[in-house]
Coordinates of C-alpha atoms in Angstrom, one line a residue:
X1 CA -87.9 116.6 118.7
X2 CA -90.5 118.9 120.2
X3 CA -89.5 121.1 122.9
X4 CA -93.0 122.1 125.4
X5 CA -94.1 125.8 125.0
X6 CA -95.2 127.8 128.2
X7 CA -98.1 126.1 130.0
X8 CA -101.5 128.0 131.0
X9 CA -101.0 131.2 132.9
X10 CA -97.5 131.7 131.1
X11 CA -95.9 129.1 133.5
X12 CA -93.3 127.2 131.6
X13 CA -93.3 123.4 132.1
X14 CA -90.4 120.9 131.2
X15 CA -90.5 119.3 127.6
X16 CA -90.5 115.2 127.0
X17 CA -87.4 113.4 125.3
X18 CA -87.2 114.0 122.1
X19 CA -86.9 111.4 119.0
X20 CA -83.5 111.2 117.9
X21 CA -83.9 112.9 114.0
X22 CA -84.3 110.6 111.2
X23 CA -81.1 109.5 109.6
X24 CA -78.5 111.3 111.9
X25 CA -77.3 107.9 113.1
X26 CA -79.5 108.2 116.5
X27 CA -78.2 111.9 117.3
X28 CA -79.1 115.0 115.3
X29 CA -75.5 115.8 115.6
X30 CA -74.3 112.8 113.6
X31 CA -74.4 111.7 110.2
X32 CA -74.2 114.5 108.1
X33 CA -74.2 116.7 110.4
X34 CA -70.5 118.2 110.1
X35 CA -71.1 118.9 106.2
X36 CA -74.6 120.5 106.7
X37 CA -74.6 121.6 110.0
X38 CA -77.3 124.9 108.9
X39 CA -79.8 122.2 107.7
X40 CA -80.0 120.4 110.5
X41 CA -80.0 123.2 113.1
X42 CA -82.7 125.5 110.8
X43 CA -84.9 122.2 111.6
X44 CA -84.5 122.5 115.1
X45 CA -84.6 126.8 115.6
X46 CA -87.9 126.6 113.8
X47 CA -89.8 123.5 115.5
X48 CA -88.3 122.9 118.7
X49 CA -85.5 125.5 119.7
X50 CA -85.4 124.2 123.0
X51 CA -84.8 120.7 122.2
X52 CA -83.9 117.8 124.1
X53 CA -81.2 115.6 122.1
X54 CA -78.8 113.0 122.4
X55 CA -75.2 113.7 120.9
X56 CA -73.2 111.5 119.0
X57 CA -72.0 109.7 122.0
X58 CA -75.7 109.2 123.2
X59 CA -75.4 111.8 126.8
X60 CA -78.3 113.7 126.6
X61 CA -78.2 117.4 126.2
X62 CA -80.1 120.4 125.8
X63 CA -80.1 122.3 122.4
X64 CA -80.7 126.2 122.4
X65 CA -80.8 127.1 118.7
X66 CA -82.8 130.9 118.5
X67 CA -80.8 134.3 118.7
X68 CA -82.4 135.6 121.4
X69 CA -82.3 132.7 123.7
X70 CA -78.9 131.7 122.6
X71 CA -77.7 135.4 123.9
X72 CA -79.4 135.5 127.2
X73 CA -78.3 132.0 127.6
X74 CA -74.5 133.6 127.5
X75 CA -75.4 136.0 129.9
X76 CA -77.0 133.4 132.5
X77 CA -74.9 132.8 135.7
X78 CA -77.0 129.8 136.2
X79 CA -75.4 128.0 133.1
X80 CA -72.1 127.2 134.6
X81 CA -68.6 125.7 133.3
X82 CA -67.2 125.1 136.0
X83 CA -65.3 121.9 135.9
X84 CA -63.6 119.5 138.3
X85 CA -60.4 119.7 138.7
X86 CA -58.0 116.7 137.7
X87 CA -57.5 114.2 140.9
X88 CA -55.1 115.5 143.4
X89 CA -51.7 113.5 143.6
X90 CA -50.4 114.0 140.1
X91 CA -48.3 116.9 139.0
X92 CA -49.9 119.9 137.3
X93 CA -50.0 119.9 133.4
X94 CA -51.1 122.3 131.1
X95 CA -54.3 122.4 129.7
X96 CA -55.8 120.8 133.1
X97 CA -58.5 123.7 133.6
X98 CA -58.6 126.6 131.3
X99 CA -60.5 129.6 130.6
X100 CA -63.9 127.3 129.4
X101 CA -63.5 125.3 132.8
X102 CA -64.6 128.2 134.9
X103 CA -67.6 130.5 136.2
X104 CA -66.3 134.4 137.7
X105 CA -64.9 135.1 139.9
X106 CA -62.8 133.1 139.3
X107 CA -62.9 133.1 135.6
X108 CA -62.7 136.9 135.8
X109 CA -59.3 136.7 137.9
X110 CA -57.6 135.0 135.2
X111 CA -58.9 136.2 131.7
X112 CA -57.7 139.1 133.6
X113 CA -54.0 138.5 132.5
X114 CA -54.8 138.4 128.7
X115 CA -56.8 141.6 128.1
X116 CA -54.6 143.9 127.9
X117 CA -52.3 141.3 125.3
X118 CA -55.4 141.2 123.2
X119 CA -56.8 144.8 123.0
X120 CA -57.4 145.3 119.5
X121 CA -54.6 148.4 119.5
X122 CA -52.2 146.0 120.7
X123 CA -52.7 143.2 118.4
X124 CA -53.1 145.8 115.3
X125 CA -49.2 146.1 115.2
X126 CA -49.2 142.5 114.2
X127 CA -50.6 143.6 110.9
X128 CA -47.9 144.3 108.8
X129 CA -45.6 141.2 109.9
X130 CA -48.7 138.7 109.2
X131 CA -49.3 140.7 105.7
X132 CA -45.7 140.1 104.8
X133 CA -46.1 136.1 106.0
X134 CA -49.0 136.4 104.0
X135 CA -47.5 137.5 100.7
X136 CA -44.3 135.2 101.4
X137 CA -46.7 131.8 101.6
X138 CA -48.6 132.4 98.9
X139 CA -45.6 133.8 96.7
X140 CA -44.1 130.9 97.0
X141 CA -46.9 128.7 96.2
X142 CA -47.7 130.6 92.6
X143 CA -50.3 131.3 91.0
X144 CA -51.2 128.1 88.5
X145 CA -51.5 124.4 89.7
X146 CA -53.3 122.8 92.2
X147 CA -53.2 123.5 95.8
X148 CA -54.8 122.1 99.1
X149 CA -55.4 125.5 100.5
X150 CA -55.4 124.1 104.2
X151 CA -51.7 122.4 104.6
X152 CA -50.4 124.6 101.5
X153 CA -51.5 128.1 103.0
X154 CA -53.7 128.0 106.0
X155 CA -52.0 126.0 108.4
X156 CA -48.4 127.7 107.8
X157 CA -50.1 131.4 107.9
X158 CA -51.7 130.8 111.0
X159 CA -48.8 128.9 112.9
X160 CA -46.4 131.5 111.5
X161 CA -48.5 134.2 113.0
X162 CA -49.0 132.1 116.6
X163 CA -45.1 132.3 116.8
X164 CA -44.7 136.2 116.0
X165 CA -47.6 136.5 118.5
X166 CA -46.4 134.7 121.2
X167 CA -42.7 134.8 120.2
X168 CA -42.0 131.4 119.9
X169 CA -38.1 130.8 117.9
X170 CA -36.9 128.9 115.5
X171 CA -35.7 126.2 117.7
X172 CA -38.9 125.5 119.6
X173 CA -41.1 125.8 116.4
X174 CA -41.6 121.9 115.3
X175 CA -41.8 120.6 118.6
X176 CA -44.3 123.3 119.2
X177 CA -45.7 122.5 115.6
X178 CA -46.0 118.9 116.5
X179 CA -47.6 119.2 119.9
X180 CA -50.1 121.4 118.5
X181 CA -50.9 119.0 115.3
X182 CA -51.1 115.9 117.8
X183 CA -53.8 117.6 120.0
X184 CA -56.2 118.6 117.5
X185 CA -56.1 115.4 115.7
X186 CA -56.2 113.5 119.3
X187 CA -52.8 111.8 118.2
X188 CA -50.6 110.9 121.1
X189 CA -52.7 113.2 123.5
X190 CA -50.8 112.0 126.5
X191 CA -47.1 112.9 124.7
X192 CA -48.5 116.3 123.0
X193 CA -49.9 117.5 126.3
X194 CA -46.9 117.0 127.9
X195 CA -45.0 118.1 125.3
X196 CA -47.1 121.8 125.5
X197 CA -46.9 122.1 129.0
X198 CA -42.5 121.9 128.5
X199 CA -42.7 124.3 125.5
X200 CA -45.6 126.9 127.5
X201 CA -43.3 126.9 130.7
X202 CA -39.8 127.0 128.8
X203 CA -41.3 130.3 126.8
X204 CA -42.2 131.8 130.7
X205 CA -39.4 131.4 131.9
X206 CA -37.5 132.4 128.8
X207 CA -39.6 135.8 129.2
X208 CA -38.5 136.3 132.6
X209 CA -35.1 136.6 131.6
X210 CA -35.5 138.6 128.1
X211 CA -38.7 140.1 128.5
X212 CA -40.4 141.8 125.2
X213 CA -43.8 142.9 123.5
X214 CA -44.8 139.4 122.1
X215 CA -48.6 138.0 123.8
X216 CA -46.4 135.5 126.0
X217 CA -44.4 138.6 127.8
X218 CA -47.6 140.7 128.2
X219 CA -49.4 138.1 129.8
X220 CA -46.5 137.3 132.0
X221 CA -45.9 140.7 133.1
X222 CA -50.0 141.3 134.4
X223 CA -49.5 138.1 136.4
X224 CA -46.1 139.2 138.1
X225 CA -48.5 142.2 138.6
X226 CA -51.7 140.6 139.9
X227 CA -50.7 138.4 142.6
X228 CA -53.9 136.7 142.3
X229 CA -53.1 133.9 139.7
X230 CA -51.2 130.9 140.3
X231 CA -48.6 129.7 138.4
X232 CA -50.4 126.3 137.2
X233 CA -53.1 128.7 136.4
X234 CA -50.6 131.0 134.1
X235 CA -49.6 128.2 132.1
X236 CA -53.2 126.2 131.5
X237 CA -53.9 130.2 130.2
X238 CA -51.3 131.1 127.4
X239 CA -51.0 127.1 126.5
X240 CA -55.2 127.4 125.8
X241 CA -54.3 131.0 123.9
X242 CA -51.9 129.4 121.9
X243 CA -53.9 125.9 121.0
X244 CA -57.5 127.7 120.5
X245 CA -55.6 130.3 118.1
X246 CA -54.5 128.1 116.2
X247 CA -56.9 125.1 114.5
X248 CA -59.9 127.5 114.9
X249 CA -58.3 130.3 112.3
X250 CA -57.3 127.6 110.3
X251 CA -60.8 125.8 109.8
X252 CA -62.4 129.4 109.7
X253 CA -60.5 130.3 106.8
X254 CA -60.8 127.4 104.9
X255 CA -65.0 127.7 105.0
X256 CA -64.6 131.5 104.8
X257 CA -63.0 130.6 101.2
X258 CA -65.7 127.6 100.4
X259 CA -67.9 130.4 100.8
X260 CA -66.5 133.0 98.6
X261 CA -66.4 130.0 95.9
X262 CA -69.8 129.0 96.3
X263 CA -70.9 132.6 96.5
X264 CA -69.4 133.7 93.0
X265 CA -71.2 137.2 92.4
X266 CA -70.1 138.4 96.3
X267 CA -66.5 137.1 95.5
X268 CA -66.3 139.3 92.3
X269 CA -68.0 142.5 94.7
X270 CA -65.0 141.6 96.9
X271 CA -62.1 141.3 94.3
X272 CA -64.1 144.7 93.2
X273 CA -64.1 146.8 96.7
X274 CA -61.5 144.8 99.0
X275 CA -62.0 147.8 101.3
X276 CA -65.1 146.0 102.4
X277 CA -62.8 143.3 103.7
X278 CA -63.6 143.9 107.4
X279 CA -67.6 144.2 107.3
X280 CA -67.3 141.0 104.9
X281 CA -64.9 139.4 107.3
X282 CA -68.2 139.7 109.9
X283 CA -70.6 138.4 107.3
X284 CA -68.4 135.0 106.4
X285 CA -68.1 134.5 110.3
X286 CA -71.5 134.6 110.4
X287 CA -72.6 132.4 107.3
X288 CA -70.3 129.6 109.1
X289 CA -68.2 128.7 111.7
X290 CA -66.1 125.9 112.9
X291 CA -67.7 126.2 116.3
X292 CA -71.5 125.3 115.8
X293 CA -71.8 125.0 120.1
X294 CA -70.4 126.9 122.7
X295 CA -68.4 124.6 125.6
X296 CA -71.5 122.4 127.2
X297 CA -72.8 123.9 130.5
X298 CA -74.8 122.7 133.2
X299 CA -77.9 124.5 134.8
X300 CA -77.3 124.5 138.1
X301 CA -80.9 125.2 138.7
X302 CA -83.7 124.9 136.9
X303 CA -83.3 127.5 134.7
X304 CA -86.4 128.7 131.8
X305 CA -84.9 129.1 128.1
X306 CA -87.3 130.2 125.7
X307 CA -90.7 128.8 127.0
X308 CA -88.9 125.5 128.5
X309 CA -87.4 124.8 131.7
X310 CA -84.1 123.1 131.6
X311 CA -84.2 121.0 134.9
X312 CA -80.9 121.7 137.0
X313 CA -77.6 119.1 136.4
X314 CA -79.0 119.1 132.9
X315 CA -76.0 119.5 130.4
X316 CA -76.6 122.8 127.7
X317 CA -75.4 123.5 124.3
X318 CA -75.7 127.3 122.7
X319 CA -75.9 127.1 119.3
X320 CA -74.3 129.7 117.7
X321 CA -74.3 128.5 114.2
X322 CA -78.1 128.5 114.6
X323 CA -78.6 131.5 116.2
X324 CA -76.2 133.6 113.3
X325 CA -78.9 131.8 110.9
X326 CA -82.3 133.2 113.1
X327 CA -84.0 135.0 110.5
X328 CA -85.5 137.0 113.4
X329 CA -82.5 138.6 113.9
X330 CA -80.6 138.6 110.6
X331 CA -83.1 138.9 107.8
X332 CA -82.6 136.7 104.5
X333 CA -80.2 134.5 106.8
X334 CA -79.4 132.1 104.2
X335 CA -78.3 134.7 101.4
X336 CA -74.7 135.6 101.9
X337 CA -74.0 139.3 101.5
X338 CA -70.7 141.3 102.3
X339 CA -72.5 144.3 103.2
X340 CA -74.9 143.4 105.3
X341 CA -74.9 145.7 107.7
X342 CA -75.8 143.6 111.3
X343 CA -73.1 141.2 110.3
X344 CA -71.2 141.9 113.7
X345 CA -74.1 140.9 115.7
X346 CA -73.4 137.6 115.0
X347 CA -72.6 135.1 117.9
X348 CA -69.4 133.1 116.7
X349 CA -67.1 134.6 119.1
X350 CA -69.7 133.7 122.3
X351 CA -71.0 137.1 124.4
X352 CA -70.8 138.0 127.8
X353 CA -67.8 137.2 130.5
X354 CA -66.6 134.0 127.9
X355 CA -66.5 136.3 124.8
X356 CA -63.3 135.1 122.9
X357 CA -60.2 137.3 124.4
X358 CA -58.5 136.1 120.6
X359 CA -61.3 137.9 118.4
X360 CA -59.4 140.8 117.8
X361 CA -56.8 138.4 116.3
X362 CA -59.0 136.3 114.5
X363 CA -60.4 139.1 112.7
X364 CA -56.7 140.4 111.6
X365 CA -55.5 137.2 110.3
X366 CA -58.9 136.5 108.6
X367 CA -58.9 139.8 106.9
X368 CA -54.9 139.9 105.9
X369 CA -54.8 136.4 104.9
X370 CA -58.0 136.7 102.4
X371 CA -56.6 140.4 101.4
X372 CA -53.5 138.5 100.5
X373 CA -55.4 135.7 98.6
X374 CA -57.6 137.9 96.8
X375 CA -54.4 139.9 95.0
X376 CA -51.9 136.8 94.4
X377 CA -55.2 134.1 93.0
X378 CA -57.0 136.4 90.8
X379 CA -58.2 132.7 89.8
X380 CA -59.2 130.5 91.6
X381 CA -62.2 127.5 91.6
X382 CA -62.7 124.3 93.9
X383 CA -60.4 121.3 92.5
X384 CA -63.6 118.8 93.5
X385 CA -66.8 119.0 93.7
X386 CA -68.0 120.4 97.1
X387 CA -70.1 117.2 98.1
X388 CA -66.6 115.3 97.8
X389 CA -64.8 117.6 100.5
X390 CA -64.3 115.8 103.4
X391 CA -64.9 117.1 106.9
X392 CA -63.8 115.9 110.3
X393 CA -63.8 116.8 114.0
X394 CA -66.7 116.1 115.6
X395 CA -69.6 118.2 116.1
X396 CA -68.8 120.6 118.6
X397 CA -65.8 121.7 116.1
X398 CA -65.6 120.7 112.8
X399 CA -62.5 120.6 110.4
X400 CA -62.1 120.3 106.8
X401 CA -59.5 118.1 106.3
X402 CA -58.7 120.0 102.9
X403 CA -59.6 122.5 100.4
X404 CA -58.3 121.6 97.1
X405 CA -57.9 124.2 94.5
X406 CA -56.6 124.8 91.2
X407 CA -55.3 128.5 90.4
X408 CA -55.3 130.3 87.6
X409 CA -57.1 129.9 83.6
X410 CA -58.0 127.1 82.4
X411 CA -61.4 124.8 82.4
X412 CA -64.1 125.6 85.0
X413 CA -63.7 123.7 88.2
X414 CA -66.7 122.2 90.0
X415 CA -68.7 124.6 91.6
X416 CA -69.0 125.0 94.8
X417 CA -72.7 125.0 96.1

C-alpha cells in the first residue's frame, strides 16, 4: 500500500490502488485490526500515509494517517460531510442528519445551540454530582472479587451522568436506557430510533413547560432564541448529544484503564500524585481512543494531502489514532507517560469547526470516574490475559465488550501488555 510522492517539479500526482495488507482479511481495517489498531496504522503513517485502501466492507477509501496532514485535513473545506437527506415523504425522525452530516454554514447554525450548554464553566458544575455517582457505584460494588468493569461501573457512571446532564427522570430512564443500548449494538435499530426520537421530543417539550439548567433546557432556550434552526433540526441535535456521550465515554474509559494496567510504573506515579489526573487524562486519550477515524468525507475536488492528490468524489478517512502516535509530533509515541507535556495536542476529539462540542464533558467524567477508582481499588489487576479480551464494533469505533477485573490482594492477575 504505497501512496505516490510529489512528482518532478514538486507537482503531486495521484497514487495506484493499493494491495490490501497481508492477513487483514482483504482490508487493513479487518482482522485484527480492532485489538491492534496502533500496529496496523504505524505501518501505514510510516510507508504510505496517504494510502489508498479498501475497508472491511470492500468501498474504497482514502487513509490519512500523519499528524500534520491529518490536522490540515480537519481544517479543509474541500473535505465535506455533507450528507443526503433521508427521502422526502416519510415523517422526520431523530438521528436523520446530525452534526457529522453537515459542512458550515449550515453546520455552524446548528452546533450553534450547544455551545453555550458545553462551555467548560458550565459543565464544571457537574463535578460534584458525577463524583458522588462515582463514589456510590463503586461503593457498592466493594473492593474484593471480581468485576467486569464495563457493565459493573462504566456503563452505569456514564448513563447516570447523561441523565443529570440532560435531566432525564426516573420514569424515562430504561426506556431511554434501552434505546440507547439497542443503537450501539445495532439491535432493533428501527424500534430504538423510534424509540429516541419519542424520549428526545417528550424531554423538549417537558422543558418548555418546567424549564431548568440541565444541557436539554440550555439547548432549548438558544433555539427559541436563534430562529434559525428547525425543529427536526433541534431534535437530530440533543438526540446525537445524548447517544455520542454515551458509548464513547464508556469505551474510553475502559482502554484508559487497560492502559493504566498494562502501564504499571505510570499507574503507581498516578495512585502517587492524582493531582496529575487532568494532564494524564490527555495522555491516556492520546495513547488510545475508541475512535481510530474521523466520520468519512468526500473531496469534493481534487484535493493534495501530503504529497498525493485525492481525486474529487473520493471517500476520506483522518486517522486520528495514527496521527496521536506520529513520532514527528509526539516524541517516544509509543511510551505512555502521564506528564508528558504536549499530551493535549492530540487529535481524539477532531479540530477545527467538527471539534467535539462534548470534550469538556468527556474530560470531567474521565478524570472523576478514574479519581474515584484510583481511591476505592487500591488493587486492582486484569482477571484474563489481555490477548483474551474481546473487542467489538467495527473499525471506525471500537468497543470492548468487557474488562474483567479482580480487586483487591491476593495472586497476581495476568498482566496486561
Amino acid at each position: 500500500m504505497a501512496s505516490t510522492p510529489a512528482g518532478r517539479a514538486g507537482v503531486p500526482r495521484p497514487a495506484p490502488p493499493a494491495a490490501p495488507a497481508r492477513g487483514t482479511e482483504g482490508s487493513p481495517l479487518g482482522g485484527g485490526f480492532l485489538a491492534h489498531p496502533d500496529e496496523v496504522l504505524a505501518g501505514l503513517r510510516e510507508r504510505c500515509p496517504v494510502a489508498r485502501v479498501t475497508t472491511p466492507a470492500g468501498r474504497p477509501v482514502w487513509l490519512v494517517t500523519r499528524e500534520a496532514d491529518v490536522r490540515a485535513a480537519f481544517l479543509d473545506p474541500r473535505l465535506s460531510l455533507r450528507s443526503t437527506p433521508p427521502a422526502p415523504g416519510r415523517p422526520h425522525r431523530a438521528m436523520d442528519l446530525t452534526l457529522v452530516n453537515y459542512d458550515p454554514p449550515d453546520h455552524t447554525r446548528i452546533r450553534r445551540l450547544a455551545a453555550p450548554a458545553f462551555a467548560p464553566g458550565r459543565i464544571a458544575a457537574y463535578r460534584p454530582r458525577a463524583a458522588e455517582l462515582a463514589d456510590e457505584l463503586l461503593a457498592a460494588l466493594g473492593s474484593t472479587g471480581a468485576v467486569d468493569l464495563i457493565t459493573g461501573f462504566a456503563e452505569p457512571f456514564a448513563f447516570a451522568v447523561l441523565r443529570e446532564v440532560f435531566g432525564f427522570g426516573d420514569e424515562t430512564a430504561p426506556r431511554l436506557h434501552r434505546a440507547v443500548g439497542d443503537l450501539i449494538r445495532h439491535t432493533d435499530a428501527e424500534r430504538a430510533l423510534d424509540e429516541l426520537d419519542a424520549i428526545v421530543r417528550a424531554r423538549i417539550a417537558d422543558c418548555r413547560e418546567h424549564p431548568g439548567e440541565d444541557v436539554t433546557s440550555s439547548v432549548l432556550r438558544a433555539w427559541e432564541a436563534s430562529g434559525q434552526v428547525t425543529e427536526a433540526e433541534l431534535v437530530d441535535l440533543l438526540a446525537m448529544l445524548v447517544l455520542a456521550g454515551f458509548d464513547s465515554t464508556v469505551q474510553m474509559l475502559g482502554m484508559a484503564v487497560l492502559a493504566l494496567l498494562g502501564h504499571p510504573a505510570e499507574l503507581a506515579r498516578l495512585r502517587a500524585a492524582p493531582e496529575l489526573l487532568p494532564g494524564a487524562v490527555d495522555e491516556l486519550l492520546r495513547w488510545d481512543t475508541p475512535g481510530p477515524f474521523g466520520t468519512r468525507r468526500v473531496a469534493l475536488a481534487d484535493v493534495e494531502i501530503g504529497g498525493t492528490v485525492v481525486p474529487a468524489g473520493s471517500g476520506v478517512l483522518l486517522s486520528v489514532a495514527a496521527a496521536n502516535r506520529d513520532p514527528r509530533s509526539h516524541p517516544d509515541p509509543d511510551r505512555l507517560d502521564l506528564t508528558r507535556p504536549d499530551a493535549a495536542r492530540h487529535l481524539t476529539f477532531g479540530a477545527g469547526p467538527h471539534y467535539c462540542p462534548g470534550a469538556p464533558l468527556a474530560r470531567l467524567e474521565l478524570t472523576v470516574a478514574l479519581a474515584a477508582l484510583l481511591r476505592h481499588w487500591p488493587d486492582v489487576r486484569l482477571a484474563v490475559p489481555v490477548t483474551e479480551l474481546a473487542w467489538g464494533g467495527g473499525f471506525q469505533h471500537r468497543r470492548l465488550e468487557a474488562l474483567p477485573l479482580l480487586l483487591g490482594t491476593g495472586r497476581a492477575g495476568p498482566e496486561a501488555a
